[in-house]
């Protein structure tokens, strides 16, 4: 009786093992057919990115955007510097013209003026380009202003 129970238990374990093996083989065959279509679907949905594209998006594009940002900042800084230089030149010339106008000899004086200011130039008004906006250190737009020189 004990040997019969051991034999039945051994047969039951063998049948369960055969069922598991056949289920594993069936599942593996099913997955082998299913896996390529699932992977293709995921790739088309954008879940898989090839290495070159990933490298370009993560490394090159971030580097490129940084370089463009630096170059744009240099251009803005150079434009501001040039505007300041032009403003200083115009202010200096306006002061020279004002000084020359006050150095004119009075009526009845025998002195000849050494130089005369440009006709019709009493002051110079600088206008900002309407297509540009200046910003301060906080990034806020500065109000437009006219500078009389």
Short mmCIF file of N, CA and C in Angstrom, two decimals, residues 26-141:
data_model
loop_
_atom_site.label_atom_id
_atom_site.label_comp_id
_atom_site.label_asym_id
_atom_site.label_seq_id
_atom_site.Cartn_x
_atom_site.Cartn_y
_atom_site.Cartn_z
N UNK A 26 5.11 25.84 -25.02
CA UNK A 26 4.02 26.53 -25.73
C UNK A 26 4.14 28.04 -25.55
N UNK A 27 4.39 28.49 -24.32
CA UNK A 27 4.53 29.92 -24.04
C UNK A 27 5.73 30.49 -24.78
N UNK A 28 6.84 29.76 -24.77
CA UNK A 28 8.04 30.24 -25.46
C UNK A 28 7.78 30.37 -26.95
N UNK A 29 7.10 29.42 -27.54
CA UNK A 29 6.76 29.49 -28.96
C UNK A 29 5.84 30.66 -29.25
N UNK A 30 4.87 30.89 -28.37
CA UNK A 30 3.93 32.00 -28.54
C UNK A 30 4.66 33.33 -28.43
N UNK A 31 5.53 33.46 -27.41
CA UNK A 31 6.29 34.70 -27.22
C UNK A 31 7.28 34.94 -28.34
N UNK A 32 7.86 33.88 -28.87
CA UNK A 32 8.79 34.02 -29.98
C UNK A 32 8.10 34.64 -31.19
N UNK A 33 6.85 34.26 -31.43
CA UNK A 33 6.08 34.84 -32.53
C UNK A 33 5.59 36.25 -32.19
N UNK A 34 5.28 36.50 -30.93
CA UNK A 34 4.68 37.76 -30.50
C UNK A 34 5.73 38.85 -30.27
N UNK A 35 6.89 38.49 -29.79
CA UNK A 35 7.90 39.47 -29.39
C UNK A 35 8.31 40.44 -30.50
N UNK A 36 8.61 40.00 -31.72
CA UNK A 36 9.00 40.97 -32.75
C UNK A 36 7.91 42.01 -33.03
N UNK A 37 6.66 41.60 -33.07
CA UNK A 37 5.59 42.57 -33.36
C UNK A 37 5.41 43.54 -32.19
N UNK A 38 5.57 43.06 -30.95
CA UNK A 38 5.46 43.95 -29.78
C UNK A 38 6.60 44.96 -29.78
N UNK A 39 7.82 44.49 -30.03
CA UNK A 39 8.96 45.39 -30.05
C UNK A 39 8.84 46.42 -31.17
N UNK A 40 8.35 46.01 -32.33
CA UNK A 40 8.15 46.94 -33.44
C UNK A 40 7.11 47.99 -33.08
N UNK A 41 6.03 47.54 -32.44
CA UNK A 41 4.99 48.49 -32.00
C UNK A 41 5.53 49.50 -31.00
N UNK A 42 6.34 49.03 -30.06
CA UNK A 42 6.93 49.95 -29.08
C UNK A 42 7.91 50.92 -29.74
N UNK A 43 8.65 50.43 -30.72
CA UNK A 43 9.59 51.30 -31.43
C UNK A 43 8.84 52.38 -32.20
N UNK A 44 7.75 52.00 -32.88
CA UNK A 44 6.96 52.97 -33.63
C UNK A 44 6.30 53.98 -32.71
N UNK A 45 5.96 53.55 -31.49
CA UNK A 45 5.34 54.45 -30.52
C UNK A 45 6.36 55.37 -29.86
N UNK A 46 7.64 55.17 -30.15
CA UNK A 46 8.66 56.06 -29.63
C UNK A 46 9.29 55.63 -28.33
N UNK A 47 9.07 54.39 -27.93
CA UNK A 47 9.66 53.93 -26.67
C UNK A 47 11.11 53.50 -26.83
N UNK A 48 11.53 53.18 -28.03
CA UNK A 48 12.92 52.81 -28.27
C UNK A 48 13.53 53.84 -29.20
N UNK A 49 14.64 54.43 -28.77
CA UNK A 49 15.34 55.43 -29.58
C UNK A 49 16.72 54.87 -29.89
N UNK A 50 17.12 54.98 -31.13
CA UNK A 50 18.44 54.45 -31.46
C UNK A 50 19.54 55.30 -30.80
N UNK A 51 20.70 54.74 -30.67
CA UNK A 51 21.79 55.37 -29.91
C UNK A 51 22.24 56.70 -30.50
N UNK A 52 22.32 56.78 -31.82
CA UNK A 52 22.79 58.02 -32.46
C UNK A 52 21.80 59.15 -32.20
N UNK A 53 20.53 58.87 -32.37
CA UNK A 53 19.51 59.90 -32.14
C UNK A 53 19.53 60.34 -30.68
N UNK A 54 19.66 59.40 -29.79
CA UNK A 54 19.70 59.72 -28.36
C UNK A 54 20.92 60.58 -28.05
N UNK A 55 22.07 60.24 -28.62
CA UNK A 55 23.29 61.01 -28.39
C UNK A 55 23.13 62.43 -28.94
N UNK A 56 22.55 62.56 -30.13
CA UNK A 56 22.34 63.88 -30.72
C UNK A 56 21.40 64.71 -29.86
N UNK A 57 20.30 64.11 -29.44
CA UNK A 57 19.32 64.87 -28.67
C UNK A 57 19.85 65.27 -27.30
N UNK A 58 20.57 64.38 -26.64
CA UNK A 58 21.01 64.67 -25.28
C UNK A 58 22.30 65.49 -25.23
N UNK A 59 23.27 65.16 -26.05
CA UNK A 59 24.57 65.81 -25.94
C UNK A 59 24.75 66.95 -26.93
N UNK A 60 24.61 66.68 -28.21
CA UNK A 60 24.90 67.69 -29.22
C UNK A 60 23.94 68.87 -29.16
N UNK A 61 22.63 68.58 -29.05
CA UNK A 61 21.66 69.67 -29.06
C UNK A 61 21.82 70.57 -27.84
N UNK A 62 22.07 69.99 -26.68
CA UNK A 62 22.27 70.83 -25.49
C UNK A 62 23.54 71.67 -25.64
N UNK A 63 24.60 71.08 -26.18
CA UNK A 63 25.83 71.83 -26.42
C UNK A 63 25.59 72.95 -27.43
N UNK A 64 24.89 72.63 -28.53
CA UNK A 64 24.61 73.61 -29.57
C UNK A 64 23.78 74.77 -29.03
N UNK A 65 22.76 74.47 -28.24
CA UNK A 65 21.92 75.53 -27.68
C UNK A 65 22.74 76.42 -26.75
N UNK A 66 23.64 75.84 -25.99
CA UNK A 66 24.51 76.64 -25.12
C UNK A 66 25.41 77.57 -25.92
N UNK A 67 25.98 77.05 -27.00
CA UNK A 67 26.85 77.87 -27.85
C UNK A 67 26.06 79.01 -28.52
N UNK A 68 24.87 78.71 -29.01
CA UNK A 68 24.03 79.74 -29.64
C UNK A 68 23.67 80.80 -28.61
N UNK A 69 23.32 80.38 -27.40
CA UNK A 69 22.97 81.33 -26.33
C UNK A 69 24.15 82.24 -26.03
N UNK A 70 25.37 81.68 -25.95
CA UNK A 70 26.56 82.49 -25.68
C UNK A 70 26.82 83.48 -26.81
N UNK A 71 26.69 83.03 -28.04
CA UNK A 71 26.94 83.90 -29.19
C UNK A 71 25.92 85.03 -29.24
N UNK A 72 24.66 84.72 -28.96
CA UNK A 72 23.62 85.76 -28.93
C UNK A 72 23.92 86.77 -27.83
N UNK A 73 24.37 86.32 -26.67
CA UNK A 73 24.71 87.23 -25.57
C UNK A 73 25.89 88.11 -25.96
N UNK A 74 26.88 87.54 -26.65
CA UNK A 74 28.02 88.34 -27.11
C UNK A 74 27.54 89.42 -28.08
N UNK A 75 26.62 89.07 -28.97
CA UNK A 75 26.11 90.05 -29.93
C UNK A 75 25.39 91.18 -29.21
N UNK A 76 24.57 90.84 -28.21
CA UNK A 76 23.85 91.87 -27.44
C UNK A 76 24.85 92.75 -26.69
N UNK A 77 25.85 92.13 -26.06
CA UNK A 77 26.85 92.90 -25.32
C UNK A 77 27.62 93.83 -26.25
N UNK A 78 28.01 93.33 -27.43
CA UNK A 78 28.74 94.16 -28.40
C UNK A 78 27.88 95.32 -28.88
N UNK A 79 26.60 95.06 -29.12
CA UNK A 79 25.69 96.11 -29.57
C UNK A 79 25.56 97.18 -28.49
N UNK A 80 25.42 96.76 -27.23
CA UNK A 80 25.32 97.71 -26.12
C UNK A 80 26.60 98.53 -25.99
N UNK A 81 27.75 97.88 -26.12
CA UNK A 81 29.03 98.58 -26.03
C UNK A 81 29.17 99.60 -27.16
N UNK A 82 28.81 99.21 -28.36
CA UNK A 82 28.88 100.12 -29.50
C UNK A 82 27.94 101.31 -29.31
N UNK A 83 26.73 101.05 -28.82
CA UNK A 83 25.78 102.14 -28.57
C UNK A 83 26.34 103.11 -27.54
N UNK A 84 26.97 102.59 -26.50
CA UNK A 84 27.56 103.44 -25.46
C UNK A 84 28.70 104.28 -26.03
N UNK A 85 29.53 103.69 -26.88
CA UNK A 85 30.64 104.43 -27.50
C UNK A 85 30.10 105.56 -28.37
N UNK A 86 29.09 105.27 -29.18
CA UNK A 86 28.50 106.29 -30.05
C UNK A 86 27.88 107.39 -29.20
N UNK A 87 27.18 107.02 -28.12
CA UNK A 87 26.56 108.01 -27.24
C UNK A 87 27.63 108.93 -26.64
N UNK A 88 28.74 108.37 -26.16
CA UNK A 88 29.81 109.18 -25.58
C UNK A 88 30.42 110.13 -26.61
N UNK A 89 30.61 109.65 -27.84
CA UNK A 89 31.16 110.50 -28.90
C UNK A 89 30.23 111.66 -29.18
N UNK A 90 28.93 111.37 -29.30
CA UNK A 90 27.96 112.43 -29.58
C UNK A 90 27.88 113.42 -28.43
N UNK A 91 27.94 112.95 -27.20
CA UNK A 91 27.92 113.85 -26.05
C UNK A 91 29.15 114.75 -26.05
N UNK A 92 30.31 114.16 -26.34
CA UNK A 92 31.56 114.94 -26.38
C UNK A 92 31.50 115.99 -27.47
N UNK A 93 31.02 115.62 -28.63
CA UNK A 93 30.92 116.59 -29.74
C UNK A 93 29.93 117.69 -29.40
N UNK A 94 28.82 117.33 -28.77
CA UNK A 94 27.83 118.35 -28.40
C UNK A 94 28.44 119.33 -27.41
N UNK A 95 29.23 118.83 -26.46
CA UNK A 95 29.90 119.73 -25.50
C UNK A 95 30.88 120.65 -26.22
N UNK A 96 31.61 120.10 -27.18
CA UNK A 96 32.57 120.91 -27.95
C UNK A 96 31.82 121.99 -28.72
N UNK A 97 30.71 121.63 -29.36
CA UNK A 97 29.95 122.61 -30.13
C UNK A 97 29.36 123.68 -29.21
N UNK A 98 28.89 123.28 -28.01
CA UNK A 98 28.36 124.27 -27.06
C UNK A 98 29.48 125.21 -26.61
N UNK A 99 30.65 124.63 -26.32
CA UNK A 99 31.79 125.46 -25.89
C UNK A 99 32.21 126.41 -27.00
N UNK A 100 32.18 125.95 -28.22
CA UNK A 100 32.54 126.81 -29.34
C UNK A 100 31.51 127.91 -29.51
N UNK A 101 30.26 127.62 -29.24
CA UNK A 101 29.21 128.64 -29.37
C UNK A 101 29.36 129.69 -28.29
N UNK A 102 29.78 129.32 -27.08
CA UNK A 102 29.95 130.30 -26.00
C UNK A 102 31.25 131.08 -26.14
N UNK A 103 32.20 130.57 -26.90
CA UNK A 103 33.47 131.25 -27.11
C UNK A 103 33.40 132.28 -28.24
N UNK A 104 32.22 132.49 -28.81
CA UNK A 104 32.08 133.48 -29.89
C UNK A 104 32.41 134.86 -29.33
N UNK A 105 33.16 135.64 -30.09
CA UNK A 105 33.46 137.00 -29.61
C UNK A 105 32.20 137.85 -29.61
N UNK A 106 32.13 138.74 -28.66
CA UNK A 106 30.97 139.62 -28.56
C UNK A 106 30.96 140.64 -29.68
N UNK A 107 29.86 141.37 -29.82
CA UNK A 107 29.80 142.39 -30.87
C UNK A 107 30.84 143.49 -30.61
N UNK A 108 31.47 143.94 -31.64
CA UNK A 108 32.48 144.98 -31.54
C UNK A 108 33.86 144.43 -31.23
N UNK A 109 33.99 143.13 -31.08
CA UNK A 109 35.29 142.55 -30.80
C UNK A 109 36.02 142.35 -32.12
N UNK A 110 37.34 142.54 -32.09
CA UNK A 110 38.12 142.39 -33.31
C UNK A 110 38.57 140.95 -33.55
N UNK A 111 38.33 140.07 -32.57
CA UNK A 111 38.79 138.69 -32.71
C UNK A 111 37.92 137.91 -33.68
N UNK A 112 38.58 137.13 -34.46
CA UNK A 112 37.86 136.21 -35.35
C UNK A 112 37.67 134.89 -34.61
N UNK A 113 36.51 134.28 -34.73
CA UNK A 113 36.36 132.96 -34.10
C UNK A 113 37.27 131.96 -34.81
N UNK A 114 37.90 131.11 -34.00
CA UNK A 114 38.81 130.13 -34.58
C UNK A 114 38.05 129.05 -35.33
N UNK A 115 36.87 128.74 -34.86
CA UNK A 115 36.05 127.78 -35.58
C UNK A 115 34.60 128.09 -35.26
N UNK A 116 33.73 127.63 -36.11
CA UNK A 116 32.30 127.89 -35.89
C UNK A 116 31.58 126.57 -35.79
N UNK A 117 30.55 126.53 -34.96
CA UNK A 117 29.77 125.29 -34.88
C UNK A 117 29.03 125.06 -36.18
N UNK A 118 28.61 123.88 -36.38
CA UNK A 118 27.86 123.56 -37.59
C UNK A 118 26.58 124.36 -37.60
N UNK A 119 26.20 124.89 -38.76
CA UNK A 119 24.97 125.67 -38.81
C UNK A 119 23.77 124.80 -38.46
N UNK A 120 22.90 125.36 -37.62
CA UNK A 120 21.66 124.66 -37.28
C UNK A 120 21.83 123.57 -36.25
N UNK A 121 23.04 123.40 -35.69
CA UNK A 121 23.24 122.35 -34.68
C UNK A 121 23.30 123.02 -33.32
N UNK A 122 22.20 122.92 -32.59
CA UNK A 122 22.21 123.45 -31.23
C UNK A 122 22.20 122.31 -30.23
N UNK A 123 21.59 121.22 -30.60
CA UNK A 123 21.62 120.03 -29.74
C UNK A 123 21.38 118.81 -30.60
N UNK A 124 21.78 117.70 -30.09
CA UNK A 124 21.61 116.43 -30.79
C UNK A 124 20.71 115.56 -29.94
N UNK A 125 19.67 114.97 -30.56
CA UNK A 125 18.77 114.07 -29.83
C UNK A 125 18.98 112.67 -30.35
N UNK A 126 19.27 111.75 -29.44
CA UNK A 126 19.45 110.34 -29.82
C UNK A 126 18.13 109.62 -29.65
N UNK A 127 17.73 108.91 -30.67
CA UNK A 127 16.51 108.10 -30.59
C UNK A 127 16.91 106.63 -30.62
N UNK A 128 16.22 105.84 -29.79
CA UNK A 128 16.47 104.40 -29.83
C UNK A 128 15.80 103.81 -31.06
N UNK A 129 16.38 102.73 -31.54
CA UNK A 129 15.77 101.96 -32.61
C UNK A 129 14.46 101.39 -32.09
N UNK A 130 13.37 101.61 -32.82
CA UNK A 130 12.06 101.16 -32.35
C UNK A 130 11.93 99.65 -32.35
N UNK A 131 12.79 98.94 -33.07
CA UNK A 131 12.68 97.48 -33.16
C UNK A 131 13.45 96.75 -32.08
N UNK A 132 14.12 97.49 -31.19
CA UNK A 132 14.89 96.82 -30.14
C UNK A 132 14.36 97.23 -28.79
N UNK A 133 14.49 96.35 -27.83
CA UNK A 133 14.12 96.65 -26.46
C UNK A 133 15.33 96.43 -25.59
N UNK A 134 15.56 97.35 -24.65
CA UNK A 134 16.65 97.15 -23.70
C UNK A 134 16.08 96.54 -22.45
N UNK A 135 16.88 95.71 -21.79
CA UNK A 135 16.45 95.12 -20.53
C UNK A 135 17.50 95.43 -19.48
N UNK A 136 17.04 95.51 -18.23
CA UNK A 136 17.98 95.73 -17.14
C UNK A 136 18.49 94.41 -16.61
N UNK A 137 19.20 94.44 -15.48
CA UNK A 137 19.82 93.23 -14.94
C UNK A 137 18.79 92.17 -14.57
N UNK A 138 17.56 92.60 -14.20
CA UNK A 138 16.54 91.64 -13.78
C UNK A 138 15.81 91.04 -14.96
N UNK A 139 16.06 91.52 -16.16
CA UNK A 139 15.41 90.97 -17.34
C UNK A 139 14.16 91.74 -17.73
N UNK A 140 13.81 92.81 -16.96
CA UNK A 140 12.62 93.59 -17.28
C UNK A 140 12.97 94.62 -18.34
N UNK A 141 11.97 94.94 -19.19
CA UNK A 141 12.18 95.89 -20.27
C UNK A 141 12.29 97.29 -19.69
#
